[in-house]
Each structure stands twice: as structure tokens, then as C-alpha cells.
Tab-separated table of C-alpha atoms and ligand atoms in Angstrom:
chain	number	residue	atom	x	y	z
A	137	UNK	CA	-42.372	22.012	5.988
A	138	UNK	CA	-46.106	22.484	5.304
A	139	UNK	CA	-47.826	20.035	3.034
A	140	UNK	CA	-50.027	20.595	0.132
A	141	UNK	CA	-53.726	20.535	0.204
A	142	UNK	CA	-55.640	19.541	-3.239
A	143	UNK	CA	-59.415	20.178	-2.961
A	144	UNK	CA	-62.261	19.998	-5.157
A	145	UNK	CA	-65.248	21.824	-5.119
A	146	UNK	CA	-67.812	20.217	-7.410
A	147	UNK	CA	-70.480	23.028	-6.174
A	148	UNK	CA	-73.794	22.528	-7.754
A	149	UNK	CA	-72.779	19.672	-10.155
A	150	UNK	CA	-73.010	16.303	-10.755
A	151	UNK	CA	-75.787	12.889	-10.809
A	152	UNK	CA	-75.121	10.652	-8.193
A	153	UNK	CA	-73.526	8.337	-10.610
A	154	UNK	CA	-71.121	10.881	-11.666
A	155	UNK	CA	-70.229	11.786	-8.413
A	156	UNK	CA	-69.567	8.311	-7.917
A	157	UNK	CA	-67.506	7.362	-10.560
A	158	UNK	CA	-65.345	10.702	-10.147
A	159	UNK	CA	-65.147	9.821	-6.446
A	160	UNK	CA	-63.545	6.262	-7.814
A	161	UNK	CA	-61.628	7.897	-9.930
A	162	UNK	CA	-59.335	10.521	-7.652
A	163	UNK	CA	-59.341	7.473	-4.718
A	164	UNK	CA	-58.011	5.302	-7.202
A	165	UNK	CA	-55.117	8.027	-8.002
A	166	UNK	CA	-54.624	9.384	-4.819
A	167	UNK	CA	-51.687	7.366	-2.651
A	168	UNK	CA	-51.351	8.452	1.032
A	169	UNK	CA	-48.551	11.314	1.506
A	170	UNK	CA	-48.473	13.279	4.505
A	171	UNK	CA	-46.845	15.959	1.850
A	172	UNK	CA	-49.764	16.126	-0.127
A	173	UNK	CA	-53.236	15.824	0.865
A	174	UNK	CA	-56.626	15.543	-1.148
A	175	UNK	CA	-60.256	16.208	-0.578
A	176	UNK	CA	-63.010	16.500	-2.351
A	177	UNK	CA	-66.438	18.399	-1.796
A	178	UNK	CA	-69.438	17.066	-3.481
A	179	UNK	CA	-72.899	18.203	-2.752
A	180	UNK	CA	-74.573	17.567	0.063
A	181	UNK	CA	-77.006	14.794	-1.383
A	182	UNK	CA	-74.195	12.737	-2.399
A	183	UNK	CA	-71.998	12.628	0.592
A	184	UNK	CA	-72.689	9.075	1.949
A	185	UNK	CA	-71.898	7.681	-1.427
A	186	UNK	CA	-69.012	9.254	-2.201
A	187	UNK	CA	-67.788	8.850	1.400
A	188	UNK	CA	-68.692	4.808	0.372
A	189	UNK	CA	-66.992	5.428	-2.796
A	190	UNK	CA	-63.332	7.034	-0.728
A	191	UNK	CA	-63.659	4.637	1.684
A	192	UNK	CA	-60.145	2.777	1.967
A	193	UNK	CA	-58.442	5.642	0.267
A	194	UNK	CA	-56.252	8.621	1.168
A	195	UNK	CA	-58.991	10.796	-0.249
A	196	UNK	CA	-60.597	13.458	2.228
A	197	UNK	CA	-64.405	14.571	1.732
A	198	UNK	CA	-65.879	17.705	2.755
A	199	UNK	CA	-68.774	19.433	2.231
A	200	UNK	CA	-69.968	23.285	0.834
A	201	UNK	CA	-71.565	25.087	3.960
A	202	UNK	CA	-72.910	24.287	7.201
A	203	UNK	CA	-75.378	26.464	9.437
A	204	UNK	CA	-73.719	27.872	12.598
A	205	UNK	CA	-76.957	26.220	14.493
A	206	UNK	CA	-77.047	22.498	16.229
A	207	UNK	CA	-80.218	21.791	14.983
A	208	UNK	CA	-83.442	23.182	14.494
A	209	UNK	CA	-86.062	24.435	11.896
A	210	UNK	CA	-83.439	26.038	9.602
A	211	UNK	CA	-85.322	24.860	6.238
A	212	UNK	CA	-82.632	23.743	3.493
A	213	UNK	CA	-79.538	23.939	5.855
A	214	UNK	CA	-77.266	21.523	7.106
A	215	UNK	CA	-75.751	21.407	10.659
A	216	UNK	CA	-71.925	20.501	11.227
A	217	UNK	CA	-72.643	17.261	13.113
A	218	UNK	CA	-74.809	16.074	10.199
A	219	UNK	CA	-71.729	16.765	7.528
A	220	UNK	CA	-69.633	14.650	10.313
A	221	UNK	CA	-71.770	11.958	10.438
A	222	UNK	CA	-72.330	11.628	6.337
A	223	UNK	CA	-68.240	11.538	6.437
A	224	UNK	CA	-67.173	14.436	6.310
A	225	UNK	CA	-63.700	16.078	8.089
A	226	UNK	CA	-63.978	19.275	6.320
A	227	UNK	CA	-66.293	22.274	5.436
A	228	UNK	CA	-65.998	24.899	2.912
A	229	UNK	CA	-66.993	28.058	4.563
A	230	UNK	CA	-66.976	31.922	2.825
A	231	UNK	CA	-66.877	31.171	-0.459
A	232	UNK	CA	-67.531	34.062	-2.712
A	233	UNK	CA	-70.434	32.327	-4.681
A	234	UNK	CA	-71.956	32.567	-0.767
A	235	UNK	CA	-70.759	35.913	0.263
A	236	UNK	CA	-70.958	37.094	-2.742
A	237	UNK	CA	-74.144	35.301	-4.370
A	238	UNK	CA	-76.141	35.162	-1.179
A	239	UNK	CA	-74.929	38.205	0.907
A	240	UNK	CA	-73.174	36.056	3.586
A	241	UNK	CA	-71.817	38.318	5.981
A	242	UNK	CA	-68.407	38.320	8.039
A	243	UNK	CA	-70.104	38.399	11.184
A	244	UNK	CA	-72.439	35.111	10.082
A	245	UNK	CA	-69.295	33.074	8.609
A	246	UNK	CA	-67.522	33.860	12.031
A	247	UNK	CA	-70.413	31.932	13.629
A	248	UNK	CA	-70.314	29.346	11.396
A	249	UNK	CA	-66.740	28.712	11.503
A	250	UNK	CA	-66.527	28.574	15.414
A	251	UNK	CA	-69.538	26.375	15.606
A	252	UNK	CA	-67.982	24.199	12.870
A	253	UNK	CA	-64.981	23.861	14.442
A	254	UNK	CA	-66.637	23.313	17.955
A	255	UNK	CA	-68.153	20.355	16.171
A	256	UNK	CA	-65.203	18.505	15.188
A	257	UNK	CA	-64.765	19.690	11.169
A	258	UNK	CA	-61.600	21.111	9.889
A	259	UNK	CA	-62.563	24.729	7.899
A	260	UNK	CA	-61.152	25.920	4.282
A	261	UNK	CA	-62.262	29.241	5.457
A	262	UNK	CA	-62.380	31.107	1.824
A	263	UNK	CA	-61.764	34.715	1.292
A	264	UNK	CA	-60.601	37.068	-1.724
A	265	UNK	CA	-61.644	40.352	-3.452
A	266	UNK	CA	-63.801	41.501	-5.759
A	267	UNK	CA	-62.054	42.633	-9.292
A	268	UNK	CA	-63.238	46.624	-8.515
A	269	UNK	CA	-61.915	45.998	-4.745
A	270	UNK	CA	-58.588	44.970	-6.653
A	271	UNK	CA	-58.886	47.824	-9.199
A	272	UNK	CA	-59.320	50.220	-6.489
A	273	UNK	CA	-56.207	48.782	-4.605
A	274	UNK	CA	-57.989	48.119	-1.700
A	275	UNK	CA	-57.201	44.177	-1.656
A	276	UNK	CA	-55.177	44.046	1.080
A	277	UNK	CA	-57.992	46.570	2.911
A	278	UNK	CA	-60.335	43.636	1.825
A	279	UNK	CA	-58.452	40.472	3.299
A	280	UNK	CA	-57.676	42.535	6.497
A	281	UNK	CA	-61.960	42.946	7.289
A	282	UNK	CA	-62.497	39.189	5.580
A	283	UNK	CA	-59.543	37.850	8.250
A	284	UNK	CA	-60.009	40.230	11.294
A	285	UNK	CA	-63.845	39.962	10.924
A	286	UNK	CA	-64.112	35.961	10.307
A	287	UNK	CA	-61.772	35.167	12.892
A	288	UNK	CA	-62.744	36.825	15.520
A	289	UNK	CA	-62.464	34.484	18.559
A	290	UNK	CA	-60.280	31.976	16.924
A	291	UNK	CA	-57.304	31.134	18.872
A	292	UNK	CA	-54.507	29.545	17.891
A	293	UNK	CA	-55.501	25.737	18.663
A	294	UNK	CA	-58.439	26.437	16.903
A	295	UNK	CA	-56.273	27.356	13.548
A	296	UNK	CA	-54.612	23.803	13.790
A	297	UNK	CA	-57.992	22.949	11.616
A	298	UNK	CA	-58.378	25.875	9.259
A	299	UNK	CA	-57.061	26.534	6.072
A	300	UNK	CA	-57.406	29.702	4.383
A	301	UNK	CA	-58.341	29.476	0.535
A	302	UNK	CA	-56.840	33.019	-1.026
A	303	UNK	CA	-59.789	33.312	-3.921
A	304	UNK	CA	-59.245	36.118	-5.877
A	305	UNK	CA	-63.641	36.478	-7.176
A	306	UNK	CA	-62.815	37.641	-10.561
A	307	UNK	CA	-60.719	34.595	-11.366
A	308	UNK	CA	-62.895	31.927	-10.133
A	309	UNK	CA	-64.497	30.697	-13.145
A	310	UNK	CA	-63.529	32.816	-15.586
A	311	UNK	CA	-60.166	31.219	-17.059
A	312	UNK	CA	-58.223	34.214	-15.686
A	313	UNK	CA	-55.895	32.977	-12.831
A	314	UNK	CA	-53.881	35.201	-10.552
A	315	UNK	CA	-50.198	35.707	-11.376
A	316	UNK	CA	-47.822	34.530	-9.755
A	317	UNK	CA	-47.178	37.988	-8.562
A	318	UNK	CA	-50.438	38.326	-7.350
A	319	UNK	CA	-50.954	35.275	-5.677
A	320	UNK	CA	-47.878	35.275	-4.054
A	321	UNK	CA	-48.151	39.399	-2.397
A	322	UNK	CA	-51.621	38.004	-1.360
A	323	UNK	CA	-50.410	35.091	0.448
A	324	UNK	CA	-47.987	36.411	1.814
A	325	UNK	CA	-49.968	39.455	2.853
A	326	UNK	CA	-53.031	36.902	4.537
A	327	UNK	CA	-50.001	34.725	7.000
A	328	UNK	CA	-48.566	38.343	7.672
A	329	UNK	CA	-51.836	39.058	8.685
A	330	UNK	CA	-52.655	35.699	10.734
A	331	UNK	CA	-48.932	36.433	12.462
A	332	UNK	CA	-50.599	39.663	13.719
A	333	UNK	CA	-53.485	38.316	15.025
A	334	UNK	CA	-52.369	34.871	16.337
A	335	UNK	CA	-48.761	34.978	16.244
A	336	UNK	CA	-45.987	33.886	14.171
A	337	UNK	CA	-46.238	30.226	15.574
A	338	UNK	CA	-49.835	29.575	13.600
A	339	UNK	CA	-48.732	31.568	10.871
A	340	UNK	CA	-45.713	30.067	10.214
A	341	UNK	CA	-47.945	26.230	9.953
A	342	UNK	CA	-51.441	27.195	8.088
A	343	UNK	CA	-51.925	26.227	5.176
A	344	UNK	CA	-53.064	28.987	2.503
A	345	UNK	CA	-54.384	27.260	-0.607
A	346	UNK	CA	-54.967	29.883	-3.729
A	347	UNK	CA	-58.158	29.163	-6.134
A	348	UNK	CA	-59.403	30.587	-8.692
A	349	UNK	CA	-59.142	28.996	-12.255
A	350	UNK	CA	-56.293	26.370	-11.048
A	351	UNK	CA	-55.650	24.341	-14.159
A	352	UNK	CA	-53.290	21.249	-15.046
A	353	UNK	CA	-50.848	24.259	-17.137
A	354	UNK	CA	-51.073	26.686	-14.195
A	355	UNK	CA	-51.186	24.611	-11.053
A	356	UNK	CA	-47.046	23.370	-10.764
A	357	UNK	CA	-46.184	27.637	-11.148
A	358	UNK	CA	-49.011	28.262	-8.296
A	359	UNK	CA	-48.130	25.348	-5.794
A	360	UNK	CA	-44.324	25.806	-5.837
A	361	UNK	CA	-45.242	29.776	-5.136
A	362	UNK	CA	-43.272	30.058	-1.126
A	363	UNK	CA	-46.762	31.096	0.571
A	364	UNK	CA	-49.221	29.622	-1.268
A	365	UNK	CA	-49.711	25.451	0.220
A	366	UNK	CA	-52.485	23.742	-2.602
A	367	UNK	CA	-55.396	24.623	-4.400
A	368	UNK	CA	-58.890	24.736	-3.865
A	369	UNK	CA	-59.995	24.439	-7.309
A	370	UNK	CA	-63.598	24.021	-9.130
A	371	UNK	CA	-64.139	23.841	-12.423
A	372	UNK	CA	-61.238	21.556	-13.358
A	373	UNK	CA	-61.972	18.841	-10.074
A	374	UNK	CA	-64.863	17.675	-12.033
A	375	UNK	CA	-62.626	15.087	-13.919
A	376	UNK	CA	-60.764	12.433	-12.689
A	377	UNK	CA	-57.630	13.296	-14.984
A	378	UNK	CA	-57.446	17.012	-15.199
A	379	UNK	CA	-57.914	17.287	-10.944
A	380	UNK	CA	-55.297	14.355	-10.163
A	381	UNK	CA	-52.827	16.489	-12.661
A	382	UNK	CA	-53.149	19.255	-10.447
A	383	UNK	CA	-52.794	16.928	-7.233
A	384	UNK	CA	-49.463	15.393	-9.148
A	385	UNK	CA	-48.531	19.371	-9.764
A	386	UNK	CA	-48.313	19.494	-6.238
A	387	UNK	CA	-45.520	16.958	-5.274
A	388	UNK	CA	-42.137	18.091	-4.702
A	389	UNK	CA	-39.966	18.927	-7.324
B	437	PGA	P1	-62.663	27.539	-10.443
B	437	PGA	O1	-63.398	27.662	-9.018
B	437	PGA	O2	-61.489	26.631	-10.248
B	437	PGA	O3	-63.707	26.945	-11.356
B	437	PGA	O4	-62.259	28.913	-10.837
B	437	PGA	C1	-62.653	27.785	-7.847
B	437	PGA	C2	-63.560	27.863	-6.657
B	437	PGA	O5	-64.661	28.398	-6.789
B	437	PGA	O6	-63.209	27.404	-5.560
């Protein structure tokens, strides 16, 4: 049975007092359950203190990018052994506010993702269409290139520390959430397409977590979905009560 996987990705937001107290907050609600795991992924300013403020708790912290580099004069980025050493067990790579927003390419979040991993981090490797990709019908065209493309390399033992976050681009932030329908063909569709390319054995155990306006009223539909294994979820991880009701969404019924 595969666990569920509650992230939060607080993105560009926050003081460093907010980020505490939230931090507080979703260790103080989070017990330890090997069925249902929690992270969350503040910015990269306020990682020591919110690793500080999770420490003792069942809560994991990650952080929003890494470069693919060791170290180096790479103005503005962050390497993977500095993320492990503020805390961190996991990195967000691919998201669509990078691929999309800052033209990060397949080829460059493959790089990033093996160097990551050769580091030590665990990857939510994010990856989704565009709303005319999924107008055109070419999602499934889309996720192919995203997971062929990004994973190039990979091998199975590497996948024991990637997840795959299914983000659909046109409903992350914008109150329109995938239906269940939807999420569930794309999941299903992604670990059909990990089987292909690194068997049924890795397929069968990686964890696909959907995002893309996950709310307290949508979440328990989404997470009980057969393929689809947590959240990844912005907007509403920014408080305490409305991110731990998704994270409670996510027991078993
Ligand atoms: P959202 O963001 O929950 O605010 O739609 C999701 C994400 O960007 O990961």
C-alpha cells in the first residue's frame, strides 16, 4: 500500500515570523504515520528556521529549486548540498511557475534532478499541461516528453526518492481543480508511463501526488482517487488549519 504525501509549497510568500509560526503550527498537528507523510517548502531564506521550528516533529521540509551545479558562481542559485545542510530531504523540481515562468527546459530539469538526487535529496519532480495543450488533446503527448525527457537516466533505485506531482497549469491557482476524471486518466496515464520506462516494479510504488487548487472541500475526493498518492498544494498550505485539513483528508477512510 503506498502512503500519502501532503506538501506545501509556500513559493514566494511569507516574513520569517510567519513562516515560523505556520511551521509551529502544521508540526504541532502533524503525528508520525508511515501512511501519511507531510512536508513543507518554504523559501529558501527561511529554511534554518523553519527546519528549527519542525525540529522534533514528523514534519518534512523541502525546498523550491536547486541548480544542477556543486558550487560555483551561479549568482542567486542554490546548490543541493546547501538545501541538505539548511535541513532539507526534499526539492521541488519542474514546477510550471519555473518551466513555465522562466523557460526551464526538460533537458535542464533532467540535470537538476540527477544531480539532486546524486546529492542525497528526495525529488517531487512536477509536471502537467498547459490548458491549450489540454484543449488540443495533446496531454498525454505532453506528460510523455515532460516524463521521457526529465527522466532520462533515472533508474529504478534512483525513483525510490522521486515523486511525481501531476499539476495540471491551468488549475494551479486559479480555483479550478481537475476532476476526478481528469486527475485520475492522468495518473493513471503518468505510472503507465513510468511502467514503460522503468518497469512495473517502480511503478507499482511511486508516489504520484496531484496539485493544482487542492482545497479542504476537494482534497478527501482527490486523495482517495486509486492513482493519485497526496497533494502538493499552494495556495491553501499557507494556513495552519486549511493545510492540516487537507493532511487529515488524506487518512484512510
Ligand atoms: P495551488 O498551487 O494549490 O495554489 O493551486 C499548487 C502548486 O503550485 O503546487
Amino acid at each position: 500500500m503506498r502512503p500519502k504525501f501532503i506538501a506545501g509549497n509556500w513559493k514566494m510568500t511569507s516574513t520569517l515570523a510567519q513562516a515560523k509560526e505556520l511551521a509551529a503550527a502544521v508540526a504541532k498537528g502533524t503525528s508520525a504515520n508511515p501512511d501519511l507523510l507531510v512536508g513543507v517548502c518554504p523559501p529558501f531564506p527561511w529554511l534554518t528556521a523553519v527546519a528549527e521550528a519542525l525540529k522534533g516533529s514528523a514534519v518534512q521540509l523541502g525546498g523550491q529549486d536547486c541548480h544542477y551545479e556543486k558550487e560555483g558562481a551561479f549568482t542567486g542559485s542554490v546548490s543541493p548540498a546547501m538545501l541538505l545542510e539548511a535541513g532539507c530531504q526534499w526539492v521541488i523540481l519542474g514546477h510550471s511557475e519555473r518551466r513555465h515562468g522562466l523557460g526551464e527546459t526538460d533537458e535542464l530539469l533532467n540535470k537538476k534532478l540527477k544531480s539532486a538526487l546524486a546529492a542525497g535529496l528526495k525529488v517531487i519532480f512536477c509536471i502537467g499541461e498547459l490548458l491549450a495543450e489540454r484543449e488540443a488533446n495533446t496531454t498525454e503527448t505532453v506528460l510523455d516528453r515532460q516524463l521521457t525527457a526529465g527522466l532520462v537516466g533515472i533508474t529504478p533505485e534512483h525513483m525510490k526518492n522521486v515523486v511525481i506531482a501531476y499539476e495540471p497549469v491551468w488549475a494551479i491557482g486559479t480555483g479550478k481543480v481537475a476532476s476526478p476524471e481528469q486527475a485520475q486518466e492522468a495518473h493513471a496515464f503518468v505510472r503507465g508511463k513510468i511502467a514503460s520506462l522503468l518497469g512495473e516494479n517502480t511503478a507499482k510504488n511511486v508516489l504520484i501526488q496531484y496539485g493544482g487548487s487542492v482545497k479542504p472541500d476537494n482534497a478527501a475526493t482527490l486523495l482517495h482517487l486509486p492513482d493519485v498518492d497526496g497533494a502538493l498544494v499552494g495556495g491553501a498550505s499557507l494556513k495552519a488549519d486549511t493545510f492540516l485539513a487537507i493532511v487529515n483528508a488524506g487518512k484512510r477512510l
